[in-house]
XYZ file of C-alpha atoms in Angstrom:
70
model
C 13.517 10.587 -2.067
C 10.073 8.584 -2.047
C 7.529 6.872 -4.688
C 4.723 5.068 -5.555
C 4.121 2.319 -7.776
C 4.377 3.407 -10.897
C 1.347 3.244 -13.385
C 3.351 2.076 -16.765
C 5.914 -0.460 -15.254
C 7.654 -1.423 -12.472
C 11.212 -1.632 -11.302
C 12.607 -3.712 -9.099
C 14.701 -2.876 -6.103
C 17.481 -4.452 -6.240
C 20.428 -2.567 -4.853
C 23.079 -5.211 -5.600
C 23.116 -5.830 -9.130
C 23.871 -2.860 -11.556
C 21.574 -3.715 -14.408
C 17.999 -2.696 -14.428
C 15.117 -5.248 -13.762
C 11.689 -5.553 -13.722
C 8.828 -6.893 -12.207
C 5.060 -7.451 -12.548
C 3.830 -5.639 -9.124
C 0.229 -4.452 -9.666
C 0.210 -0.202 -10.561
C -1.159 1.861 -8.199
C -1.525 5.679 -7.711
C -1.490 8.180 -4.381
C -4.286 10.421 -3.082
C -2.295 13.109 -1.399
C -4.470 15.153 1.457
C -3.156 18.666 2.623
C -4.131 21.177 6.121
C -2.484 23.143 7.197
C -0.768 21.081 9.690
C -1.562 17.538 8.636
C -0.639 15.583 5.436
C -1.857 12.276 4.532
C -0.750 10.184 1.771
C -3.293 7.244 0.616
C -2.079 4.163 -1.674
C -4.659 3.072 -4.005
C -3.659 -0.583 -5.263
C -6.908 -0.061 -7.719
C -5.906 -3.563 -9.001
C -5.793 -5.414 -5.893
C -8.950 -8.090 -6.073
C -8.883 -8.967 -2.052
C -11.926 -8.796 -0.134
C -12.792 -5.809 1.619
C -13.898 -6.567 5.408
C -15.725 -4.281 8.261
C -12.911 -3.841 10.552
C -15.090 -4.011 13.832
C -16.330 -7.915 12.683
C -12.990 -9.132 11.802
C -13.409 -12.774 9.263
C -9.575 -13.506 11.341
C -9.010 -14.159 14.584
C -5.819 -12.400 15.384
C -4.227 -10.445 18.116
C -5.541 -7.099 17.149
C -9.022 -8.612 17.251
C -8.596 -10.380 20.780
C -6.810 -7.635 22.421
C -9.438 -5.548 24.258
C -9.368 -1.541 23.136
C -10.873 0.715 25.002
C-alpha cells in the first residue's frame, strides 16, 4: 500500500514505537492520469513556498547542469 500525505493531519512514520505520533508536514494532494498503457501520479505540495525556476536555466550550478545532454 502507498498513500499521499493527508489534507487533514500528518502521522509520523516510526516503525519502532507503537504510539501514534503526529507531525507538522504540509498537506498535499495527488492527481492521477490514466491512459491505456500509462499511469502518471503527480503529487502537488500546494503549501510549498519554494521558488519555481526554468529547468533549462537552473539557478544552481550542479552536476545536472554541467553534464552535457544530447
